[in-house]
XYZ file of C-alpha atoms in Angstrom:
731
model
C -18.783 106.860 86.940
C -16.176 109.505 88.506
C -15.586 109.389 92.604
C -17.096 112.272 93.936
C -15.148 115.087 95.120
C -14.403 115.843 98.463
C -16.648 118.876 99.906
C -14.121 121.852 100.415
C -13.893 122.727 103.958
C -15.304 126.334 103.775
C -19.055 124.270 102.249
C -19.954 122.102 105.358
C -22.952 123.291 106.540
C -22.633 124.877 109.858
C -24.775 122.422 111.491
C -23.201 119.237 110.162
C -19.773 120.933 112.177
C -22.017 121.535 114.921
C -23.036 117.966 115.092
C -19.212 116.737 114.267
C -18.030 118.724 117.248
C -20.625 117.583 119.630
C -20.062 113.605 119.033
C -16.349 113.982 118.697
C -16.168 115.531 122.282
C -18.680 113.180 123.721
C -16.794 110.463 122.334
C -13.912 111.422 123.841
C -15.400 111.946 127.022
C -17.368 108.478 126.647
C -14.326 106.490 126.060
C -12.130 108.196 128.995
C -15.027 107.270 131.635
C -14.717 103.736 130.165
C -10.892 103.073 130.557
C -11.378 104.799 134.091
C -14.244 102.167 135.120
C -17.063 104.517 135.106
C -18.619 104.778 131.577
C -22.145 106.580 131.978
C -23.185 105.143 128.000
C -24.018 101.938 126.924
C -21.821 100.158 124.569
C -24.209 99.874 122.035
C -25.199 103.955 122.449
C -21.430 104.398 121.974
C -21.191 102.531 118.744
C -24.105 104.251 117.481
C -22.276 107.840 117.972
C -19.630 106.134 116.646
C -21.033 104.824 113.387
C -22.636 108.747 112.804
C -19.716 110.625 112.964
C -17.976 108.217 110.523
C -21.076 108.611 108.577
C -20.561 112.143 108.877
C -16.446 112.147 107.739
C -17.420 109.617 105.125
C -19.613 112.537 103.523
C -17.438 115.298 104.493
C -13.879 113.778 103.901
C -11.853 116.904 105.137
C -13.900 116.449 109.087
C -11.154 114.232 109.495
C -8.651 115.303 111.642
C -5.852 113.916 113.840
C -7.614 114.340 116.651
C -10.894 112.391 115.363
C -12.277 109.496 117.564
C -12.389 107.608 114.908
C -8.316 108.153 113.931
C -7.604 107.163 117.792
C -7.346 103.495 119.378
C -8.051 103.059 122.951
C -7.452 105.296 126.055
C -5.081 106.576 128.137
C -3.177 104.022 130.731
C -3.863 104.355 134.764
C -0.066 105.308 136.277
C -0.834 103.318 139.327
C 1.620 100.489 137.905
C 4.967 101.119 135.765
C 4.180 102.247 132.042
C 5.281 99.754 129.969
C 5.899 100.430 125.635
C 4.782 97.363 123.586
C 6.800 95.949 121.370
C 4.199 96.619 118.596
C 0.961 98.698 118.988
C -2.247 96.996 120.009
C -5.236 98.151 117.806
C -8.869 98.286 117.998
C -11.143 96.643 115.554
C -13.578 98.202 113.287
C -17.246 96.875 113.763
C -20.082 95.969 112.191
C -23.327 95.540 113.539
C -25.603 93.820 110.827
C -25.119 91.935 107.683
C -24.800 94.430 105.201
C -21.966 96.033 107.150
C -19.909 92.824 107.266
C -20.761 91.672 103.574
C -19.247 95.337 102.932
C -15.838 94.864 104.967
C -15.753 91.325 103.049
C -15.931 93.129 99.443
C -13.343 95.834 100.506
C -10.760 93.160 101.838
C -11.679 90.855 98.271
C -11.464 93.902 96.245
C -7.791 94.451 97.353
C -6.650 91.080 97.911
C -8.114 87.341 96.725
C -8.664 85.654 100.257
C -9.249 82.053 100.655
C -10.040 81.872 103.904
C -11.480 83.522 107.094
C -10.566 83.057 110.903
C -13.588 83.264 113.188
C -13.323 83.564 116.871
C -15.648 84.832 120.117
C -15.211 88.347 121.086
C -14.273 88.112 124.787
C -15.597 90.869 126.945
C -12.265 90.861 129.318
C -9.543 92.816 129.369
C -6.909 93.133 126.774
C -3.190 92.224 127.786
C 0.078 91.797 126.205
C 2.589 89.130 127.173
C 6.231 89.044 126.540
C 8.236 86.041 126.496
C 12.114 85.726 125.716
C 13.583 82.653 124.856
C 10.565 80.866 126.076
C 10.403 82.576 129.675
C 7.810 85.276 130.686
C 9.724 88.806 131.210
C 6.585 91.015 130.677
C 2.960 91.451 131.062
C 0.997 94.653 130.680
C -2.680 95.949 129.940
C -3.579 97.296 126.783
C -3.472 100.855 127.944
C -3.468 103.379 124.708
C -2.300 100.744 122.415
C 1.144 102.185 122.832
C 1.804 102.097 126.712
C 0.199 99.764 129.110
C 0.600 99.296 132.551
C 3.346 96.852 133.953
C 1.102 93.846 135.774
C 3.509 90.768 135.155
C 3.474 89.832 138.766
C -0.370 89.696 138.977
C 0.018 88.019 135.451
C 1.908 85.109 136.655
C -0.793 84.319 139.610
C -3.187 82.849 136.603
C -2.864 79.373 136.180
C -3.236 79.798 132.429
C -0.336 81.547 131.657
C 2.651 79.352 131.294
C 5.739 81.370 133.416
C 7.692 79.208 130.577
C 6.943 77.677 127.207
C 6.289 74.044 126.454
C 9.206 73.281 123.798
C 8.614 69.630 123.319
C 6.794 70.239 120.279
C 8.390 73.324 118.995
C 11.748 75.218 120.193
C 10.821 78.282 121.779
C 11.529 81.404 119.760
C 14.258 84.695 120.661
C 11.440 86.579 121.180
C 7.555 86.085 121.517
C 4.805 89.287 122.155
C 1.337 87.751 122.596
C -1.966 89.416 122.831
C -5.246 87.720 124.712
C -8.070 88.521 127.221
C -7.973 88.158 130.503
C -11.491 87.268 131.783
C -13.467 86.028 135.351
C -15.720 83.169 134.203
C -19.373 83.854 135.130
C -19.790 81.226 137.585
C -16.680 82.898 139.172
C -17.929 85.916 139.332
C -21.094 85.196 141.495
C -19.237 83.261 143.612
C -16.818 86.489 144.049
C -19.865 89.155 144.267
C -21.887 87.102 146.987
C -18.053 86.419 148.919
C -17.633 90.447 148.741
C -21.345 91.330 149.896
C -20.967 88.825 153.239
C -17.799 90.933 153.433
C -19.776 94.243 153.735
C -18.095 95.372 150.741
C -19.386 96.584 146.959
C -19.578 94.186 144.119
C -18.670 94.214 140.916
C -20.618 95.938 138.341
C -19.534 92.826 135.769
C -16.976 90.193 135.138
C -14.994 92.181 132.825
C -14.904 94.782 135.472
C -13.829 92.445 138.214
C -10.791 91.137 136.013
C -9.982 94.447 135.241
C -9.915 95.548 139.036
C -8.266 91.910 139.996
C -5.406 92.708 137.593
C -4.879 96.157 139.167
C -4.177 94.605 142.779
C -1.286 96.005 144.433
C -1.356 92.678 145.936
C -0.483 89.757 143.865
C -2.145 87.633 146.217
C -5.148 89.268 146.080
C -4.876 88.693 142.154
C -3.784 85.316 143.206
C -7.302 84.543 144.663
C -9.734 85.447 142.129
C -9.741 82.750 139.685
C -9.083 84.298 136.851
C -8.469 82.647 133.456
C -6.831 83.659 129.921
C -7.117 83.016 126.030
C -4.744 84.118 123.468
C -5.695 85.405 119.981
C -2.810 87.355 118.348
C 1.129 87.854 118.208
C 2.706 90.828 118.513
C 6.687 91.149 117.775
C 8.428 88.104 117.094
C 11.740 86.652 115.867
C 13.178 83.307 116.071
C 9.380 82.272 114.408
C 7.262 82.358 111.694
C 3.738 82.008 110.754
C 1.912 81.927 107.545
C -1.502 82.227 108.895
C -2.704 83.242 111.985
C -4.674 79.490 112.500
C -0.864 78.411 112.258
C 0.208 81.018 114.880
C -2.939 79.619 117.254
C -1.893 75.713 116.558
C 1.883 76.805 117.606
C 0.496 79.105 120.547
C -1.152 76.073 121.887
C 1.945 73.541 121.268
C 3.932 76.128 123.785
C 1.002 75.709 126.402
C -0.794 79.274 125.688
C -4.333 78.950 126.581
C -6.113 79.185 122.969
C -10.004 78.875 122.220
C -11.167 75.661 121.395
C -14.233 77.615 119.344
C -12.240 78.857 116.945
C -12.980 78.161 113.442
C -11.129 78.514 109.701
C -13.885 78.932 106.693
C -13.534 79.453 103.136
C -16.534 81.744 102.410
C -18.919 84.242 103.580
C -21.847 82.102 104.462
C -19.851 79.794 106.793
C -18.719 82.627 108.378
C -22.445 84.338 108.601
C -23.495 80.368 110.125
C -20.607 80.695 112.655
C -22.102 84.040 113.977
C -25.734 82.625 114.114
C -24.632 79.902 115.666
C -23.553 81.723 118.444
C -25.498 84.036 118.502
C -27.975 81.326 119.283
C -25.200 79.940 122.114
C -24.286 83.398 123.360
C -24.468 81.781 127.042
C -22.602 78.547 126.147
C -18.699 79.883 126.935
C -17.779 80.430 130.258
C -16.565 83.533 129.660
C -18.821 86.487 128.714
C -18.973 87.754 124.649
C -20.468 90.399 122.891
C -19.685 89.093 119.175
C -17.456 87.232 116.491
C -13.989 88.611 115.250
C -13.689 87.874 111.727
C -9.811 88.113 110.573
C -7.708 87.377 106.830
C -5.960 84.241 107.801
C -3.269 84.291 105.526
C -0.508 86.477 107.101
C 0.659 87.904 104.195
C -2.630 89.336 102.928
C -2.944 90.667 106.212
C 0.416 92.771 105.692
C -0.906 93.582 102.334
C -3.701 94.859 103.453
C -2.180 96.943 106.354
C -4.020 99.116 109.396
C -5.615 102.673 109.699
C -4.187 104.709 112.285
C -6.484 102.557 114.729
C -7.441 99.092 113.411
C -6.264 96.437 111.060
C -8.114 96.482 107.612
C -7.773 92.515 107.590
C -10.225 91.881 110.655
C -13.760 93.218 111.881
C -15.523 92.625 115.200
C -19.454 91.570 114.495
C -21.403 93.099 117.322
C -24.207 90.993 118.662
C -27.370 93.261 119.676
C -27.307 93.942 123.405
C -29.493 91.786 125.967
C -32.720 93.839 126.994
C -34.859 93.812 130.269
C -37.688 95.718 131.062
C -38.052 97.798 134.287
C -39.879 100.969 136.080
C -38.366 104.174 135.481
C -38.575 105.851 139.113
C -37.359 109.706 138.144
C -35.643 111.116 136.163
C -32.956 113.754 137.884
C -29.635 115.795 136.715
C -26.278 116.359 137.838
C -23.846 118.588 136.881
C -20.398 117.946 135.710
C -16.330 119.060 135.665
C -17.101 121.261 132.195
C -20.424 122.354 133.726
C -22.743 120.749 131.454
C -25.809 119.267 133.336
C -26.823 116.251 132.101
C -30.011 114.114 132.786
C -29.629 110.693 134.304
C -32.986 108.062 134.798
C -33.231 106.453 138.285
C -34.545 102.860 137.893
C -36.256 100.653 139.687
C -32.769 98.002 140.550
C -32.595 95.609 137.343
C -30.252 92.586 136.425
C -29.035 93.321 132.915
C -26.132 90.900 131.652
C -25.151 89.850 134.726
C -25.307 93.134 137.033
C -27.533 94.769 138.920
C -28.307 98.707 137.675
C -30.350 101.230 139.007
C -28.872 104.402 136.894
C -28.681 105.449 133.318
C -27.390 108.275 131.497
C -30.173 110.341 129.466
C -27.797 112.428 128.149
C -29.871 116.013 127.304
C -33.584 117.018 127.407
C -33.434 116.193 123.686
C -32.389 112.983 123.825
C -35.305 112.335 126.722
C -37.614 113.787 124.396
C -36.907 111.426 121.547
C -36.876 108.511 123.056
C -40.719 109.334 124.387
C -40.009 108.157 127.933
C -42.130 109.802 130.738
C -41.414 109.078 134.686
C -43.183 105.981 135.753
C -43.081 104.280 132.791
C -42.347 100.514 132.265
C -38.871 100.813 130.119
C -36.587 99.003 128.266
C -33.365 98.717 129.391
C -30.128 96.878 127.306
C -26.866 96.941 128.291
C -23.660 94.598 126.269
C -21.451 94.496 129.433
C -21.630 98.174 130.321
C -21.644 99.558 134.280
C -24.259 101.764 133.563
C -27.444 100.406 130.783
C -29.140 102.542 127.863
C -33.000 103.197 128.389
C -33.977 102.401 124.956
C -37.785 103.522 125.284
C -40.788 103.179 126.910
C -43.516 99.697 126.984
C -46.270 101.659 126.129
C -49.230 99.470 126.504
C -48.009 99.357 130.315
C -48.750 103.080 130.591
C -51.283 103.711 133.006
C -52.152 107.725 132.573
C -50.096 108.553 136.420
C -47.129 108.699 134.351
C -45.902 112.120 134.484
C -43.331 114.300 131.749
C -39.687 115.096 132.491
C -39.126 118.705 132.908
C -35.508 119.926 132.458
C -34.898 122.492 135.546
C -34.239 126.357 134.609
C -31.372 126.441 137.245
C -27.937 123.912 138.532
C -28.912 121.743 140.728
C -25.723 122.287 142.903
C -25.637 126.127 143.243
C -28.803 127.908 141.332
C -27.072 129.569 138.644
C -29.688 130.038 135.739
C -28.664 127.581 132.904
C -27.891 128.879 129.221
C -26.706 126.965 126.001
C -22.716 128.176 125.883
C -23.386 128.869 122.081
C -26.513 129.388 120.281
C -27.877 125.555 118.780
C -26.447 123.691 121.564
C -28.681 120.723 122.521
C -26.830 121.057 126.035
C -27.844 123.037 128.928
C -24.716 124.713 131.461
C -23.681 126.131 134.136
C -22.225 129.273 133.500
C -21.108 129.917 137.646
C -17.607 127.963 135.984
C -15.356 129.044 139.094
C -17.539 128.953 142.003
C -20.378 126.363 141.447
C -19.521 123.828 144.244
C -20.536 120.729 142.110
C -18.324 121.653 139.265
C -15.289 122.217 141.269
C -16.010 119.225 142.895
C -15.838 116.809 139.853
C -12.952 118.917 138.754
C -11.101 118.270 142.079
C -11.912 114.774 141.520
C -10.980 114.797 138.276
C -7.124 115.937 139.112
C -6.741 113.386 141.513
C -7.773 110.975 138.856
C -4.835 107.909 137.840
C -4.785 109.914 134.001
C -4.548 113.151 135.453
C -2.250 113.790 138.475
C -3.001 110.339 140.363
C -3.712 111.828 144.088
C -4.951 107.908 145.445
C -5.868 109.837 148.620
C -8.135 112.500 147.019
C -11.621 110.331 146.408
C -14.666 111.922 145.845
C -15.353 111.933 149.514
C -12.288 113.583 150.397
C -13.306 116.601 146.950
C -16.145 116.609 148.498
C -14.988 117.672 151.649
C -13.022 120.120 150.515
C -15.520 121.760 148.674
C -19.494 121.330 150.349
C -18.308 121.087 154.127
C -21.064 121.064 156.378
C -21.878 124.609 158.142
C -19.998 125.959 160.029
C -17.108 125.213 157.972
C -15.916 127.700 155.244
C -14.583 125.049 152.090
C -10.882 125.454 152.242
C -10.656 125.638 148.344
C -12.285 128.532 146.493
C -11.270 127.201 143.336
C -8.641 124.446 142.583
C -5.521 126.741 142.483
C -5.262 126.466 146.044
C -5.246 122.570 146.226
C -1.220 123.001 146.755
C -1.740 125.525 149.440
C -3.701 123.214 151.677
C -3.151 123.035 155.658
C -3.544 120.357 157.867
C -5.901 122.944 160.782
C -8.012 123.820 157.507
C -8.243 120.148 157.163
C -9.650 118.909 160.596
C -12.495 120.518 161.661
C -14.036 119.531 158.199
C -17.578 117.489 158.463
C -19.504 116.559 154.725
C -22.187 114.492 153.261
C -21.045 111.082 151.441
C -21.957 111.910 148.116
C -22.520 108.846 145.497
C -19.904 109.506 142.868
C -22.420 108.447 139.914
C -25.231 110.986 141.003
C -23.745 113.448 143.826
C -26.782 112.357 145.698
C -26.629 112.170 149.433
C -25.882 108.453 150.473
C -27.985 107.334 153.417
C -26.543 105.867 156.557
C -28.109 101.765 156.780
C -28.314 102.298 160.434
C -30.691 105.258 160.375
C -31.685 106.137 157.195
C -30.443 109.925 157.550
C -27.912 111.420 155.244
C -24.414 110.082 156.050
C -22.087 112.995 157.183
C -18.548 111.932 158.276
C -15.665 113.870 159.648
C -13.167 113.043 156.691
C -9.632 114.266 158.037
C -10.132 114.009 161.974
C -10.408 111.184 164.182
C -12.657 111.127 167.015
C -10.086 112.723 169.177
C -9.869 115.772 166.611
C -6.405 114.464 165.455
C -5.335 113.960 161.834
C -5.756 110.520 160.079
C -3.291 108.277 158.253
C -5.351 109.801 155.258
C -3.914 113.417 155.762
C -0.239 112.432 155.840
C -0.855 110.485 152.859
C -2.701 113.005 151.372
C 0.042 115.683 151.728
C 2.684 112.868 150.514
C 0.726 112.654 147.562
C 0.461 116.302 146.903
C 4.214 116.805 147.143
C 4.750 114.108 144.415
C 1.687 115.573 142.112
C 4.036 118.739 141.420
C 6.513 116.862 139.984
C 4.036 114.879 137.348
C 4.960 115.107 134.006
C 4.080 118.150 132.323
C 1.118 116.544 130.180
C -0.449 114.905 133.052
C -0.734 118.719 134.291
C -2.211 119.770 131.332
C -4.843 117.154 131.571
C -5.198 118.146 135.276
C -6.566 122.050 134.082
C -9.495 120.547 132.762
C -9.437 122.278 129.259
C -12.252 121.380 126.968
C -11.353 118.791 124.620
C -7.921 117.806 125.788
C -7.193 114.686 126.886
C -4.044 112.446 127.770
C -3.477 111.766 124.400
C -3.666 115.320 123.023
C -1.769 116.642 126.136
C 0.991 114.188 125.218
C 1.767 115.908 121.783
C 1.087 119.145 122.996
C 4.028 118.713 125.644
C 6.258 116.684 123.297
C 6.155 119.746 120.715
C 5.826 123.014 123.506
C 7.636 121.411 125.996
C 6.424 123.883 128.518
C 2.762 125.221 129.465
C 3.766 129.289 129.416
C 4.795 128.024 125.402
C 1.217 126.378 125.112
C -0.247 129.274 126.698
C 1.234 131.479 124.321
C 0.865 129.748 121.237
C -2.112 131.115 118.406
C -4.416 128.940 116.880
C -2.271 128.535 113.809
C 0.385 127.190 115.762
C -1.486 124.619 117.848
C -3.275 123.316 115.044
C 0.109 122.595 113.336
C 0.805 120.451 116.244
C 0.513 116.735 114.659
C -2.557 115.320 116.483
C -4.093 118.711 117.415
C -7.317 119.835 115.571
C -9.047 123.249 115.355
C -11.375 122.195 117.933
C -8.690 121.506 120.699
C -7.042 124.561 119.830
C -9.856 127.025 120.060
C -10.608 124.984 123.265
C -6.858 125.973 124.748
C -6.924 129.342 123.293
C -10.122 129.931 125.154
C -9.278 128.438 128.046
C -5.753 130.846 128.771
C -7.876 134.014 127.837
C -9.926 133.782 131.615
C -8.107 135.641 133.916
C -8.943 132.841 136.874
C -7.422 130.425 134.771
C -4.289 131.879 134.603
C -4.698 132.481 138.276
C -4.793 128.474 138.675
C -1.440 127.890 136.540
C 0.332 130.862 138.569
C -0.502 129.299 141.809
C -0.015 125.959 140.904
C 3.573 127.511 139.505
C 4.304 129.767 143.197
C 3.894 125.965 144.771
C 5.916 124.059 142.341
C 3.798 122.373 140.136
C 6.696 121.269 137.134
C 5.567 123.721 134.273
C 7.739 122.631 131.180
C 9.744 118.805 130.120
C 12.826 118.380 131.427
C 15.402 119.809 128.847
C 12.995 122.306 127.733
C 15.356 125.288 127.393
C 18.467 123.061 125.979
C 17.589 124.385 122.206
C 16.144 122.432 119.349
C 15.703 118.653 119.007
C 17.670 116.546 116.455
C 14.130 116.253 113.853
C 12.881 119.615 114.526
C 10.742 120.624 111.875
C 11.474 117.407 109.762
C 8.591 115.525 108.321
C 9.103 111.962 107.437
C 6.817 109.309 105.566
C 7.125 105.300 106.538
C 5.968 102.902 103.764
C 6.789 99.433 103.736
C 7.826 96.649 106.055
C 11.035 97.424 107.866
C 12.762 94.732 110.081
C 14.196 96.216 112.935
C 11.084 98.693 113.588
C 6.821 98.321 113.304
C 5.269 101.309 111.494
C 4.453 103.166 115.270
C 7.878 102.078 116.215
C 9.657 104.215 113.041
C 6.649 107.123 113.973
C 7.435 107.410 117.358
C 11.203 107.137 117.170
C 10.505 110.128 114.935
C 8.583 112.122 117.451
C 10.344 111.449 120.377
C 13.411 113.649 118.409
C 10.958 116.467 117.401
C 10.066 115.016 114.093
C 6.466 114.505 112.368
C 5.583 111.646 110.464
C 2.740 112.165 108.089
C 0.955 109.618 105.637
C 1.384 111.277 102.612
C 4.294 112.351 100.499
C 4.089 116.088 98.983
C 7.157 118.615 97.879
C 7.257 119.440 102.056
C 8.104 115.910 102.924
C 11.606 115.665 104.199
C 12.206 111.801 103.883
C 10.811 108.742 102.950
C 11.782 106.189 104.622
C 10.976 102.865 102.514
C 11.315 99.248 103.409
C 10.501 95.885 101.874
C 7.281 95.848 99.349
C 6.955 99.782 99.332
C 3.871 101.055 97.841
C 2.845 104.077 95.593
C 4.149 106.450 98.143
C 7.870 105.749 97.170
C 7.109 106.263 93.302
C 5.872 109.484 94.647
C 8.797 110.400 96.542
C 10.892 109.685 93.287
C 8.672 111.634 90.881
C 9.016 114.386 93.496
C 12.408 114.055 93.834
C 12.239 113.725 97.832
C 14.875 111.524 99.471
C 14.296 108.414 100.229
C 16.592 106.438 102.598
C 16.558 102.505 103.914
C 16.254 101.046 107.049
C 20.405 102.016 107.496
C 19.436 105.699 106.372
C 16.603 105.892 108.518
C 19.139 104.850 111.320
C 21.893 107.416 110.418
C 18.765 110.120 110.498
C 17.844 109.062 113.573
C 21.208 109.071 115.412
C 23.443 111.713 113.003
C 20.485 114.157 111.762
C 18.883 115.368 108.608
C 22.258 116.422 107.003
C 23.979 113.042 107.384
C 20.921 110.953 106.042
C 20.877 113.641 103.211
C 24.528 111.768 102.156
C 22.889 108.304 102.917
C 19.972 108.265 100.746
C 19.063 105.792 98.140
C 19.661 106.935 94.424
C 16.964 107.712 92.584
C 15.106 104.365 91.087
C 17.322 102.481 93.883
C 14.869 100.545 96.419
C 15.971 98.468 99.310
C 16.273 95.023 97.521
C 18.608 96.491 95.410
């Protein structure tokens, strides 16, 4: 039977396109919030949405674009610490949720290469980190970040007893270079003790062990990190020189000999049935380890086979994460309320009788939209099933029908915005979401946008927290809001701030917090002390506003809150256009031509700049001195502008991602397939069919030396250094 032909783009049903766009947007939003530490959906719900998106793209391959969540790994990084480029990219893992999906993965792998052994290990619910040792000495540690760039946390990692500062060379000499990947975690008992201590000190507890580990590693004072009993287990090797591994399990043996912490629960097995037995054992003994786990990772043990299988844009083909079903509890659904987000989307959320799930107490859960409430069939007052797999906010699965008393009542989606009272509506026909159209003046939307602007992935203004954002947009009468819109942010004065009194709102619900002494809503004079003088916060705020003006262009682009334009897309746009004016003037066709930008993002950008008051914000920021272009934007074309490159085979001095980034930094474009429009194909050891196609099409072929010429001298010099037809790097 012949393979089915991909459905032409024009033949994709409109409802499928709409669903694909909605899932893509929601997954990007959820991924961003997750790495900010404030997710609004459970891991299980995120995985379900991702699976649905993959299914749509399998049925309609033309929906796959570089900006699809299925093609991206990880999330943007925090800028609280210095950015660090990983020597090799840290990828995500594809997931399997049942035996059928696990079997399908094993068959795909086996169809390409004969697999003699699998390595099974526990999937720790911790914080992924990257350690770099040079000649046996720890020189750098970083968070995973977006997979390419992480945060430098070297000083904090050095406080963890399990991490050796020098490798033990009593068995094996230390390699010249060793990049190690692993998970930092807080043991379950230590987590309980830490939260108890925080409660005694009157400080808010951490939601779960993973958040506690992340918060501990992101302390600016390493002494705070040292006071937390963090530990670590390593589970992989990135870049390395001076050592070679034939099997993943062999690398673990050598890592352990060097004194690195390796799990004693890892097993090498020879059949899929043994993999299933390992998974089943830890499903029954999930709480035996000292750390939280949410599944099992299965890898092809043979490193040579790993290289042959390769990776997609976000995950290795030679590994998969088998995810356990999330743990479930029951509690009472006290109420269903709504909140408005920065894009005007009004979202219902569940108010729960506080309940402990997977090690943390929760009282709120998102319900996405009115259709989702109806689909789940929940009523206010129901006993509901809540499940959680290490998330901050859990998922309401559905009602326990046997426990209904008849006193329950249905949820009715409000017709007006909960913040400004404007009638809600669909942005376009068929939308499942209702939005507040009062985009500019809705106090709730403006507050959320302002808080977003101050976030680590945007302009990183630490002094502009949620209370400050509320004070600037929603002061108590008789004060007038200092901000008409976010365009006024850089024109604030001390005189505007001092008289402001405001309610303290919960950032998860936008509901007023209550004063524990009086039971009344808590009111603060945020910017002035009791004498009416500026607090230190005010000086800090103005200092950070000045610093924010000098942020890179991509951060400014993120801060504008253009729908679908997250940090990754913003970086691609800034790299390509190099100025905000060029982005604003670009057509949809020019925007889609940028690597990583799809039609949804392009349309959103064009629509955003078509709005008068949006352009006013840009001009206000420009007048205030906010950076609007990349350095050197007026210096003319870059060395590889307009050059398209394909890389195939293994290079000695460049990983596949490293080669791609080297080209992109010089203005070039790297694609995954060879065509007549390809300018150069770079071939390393064991090139695949792309080399053959390049020869057939007459596309210039470069070996690694020729690639270096391309990067340093440009396309004309590289053309002179290309390989002869039929010649390979081995020749």
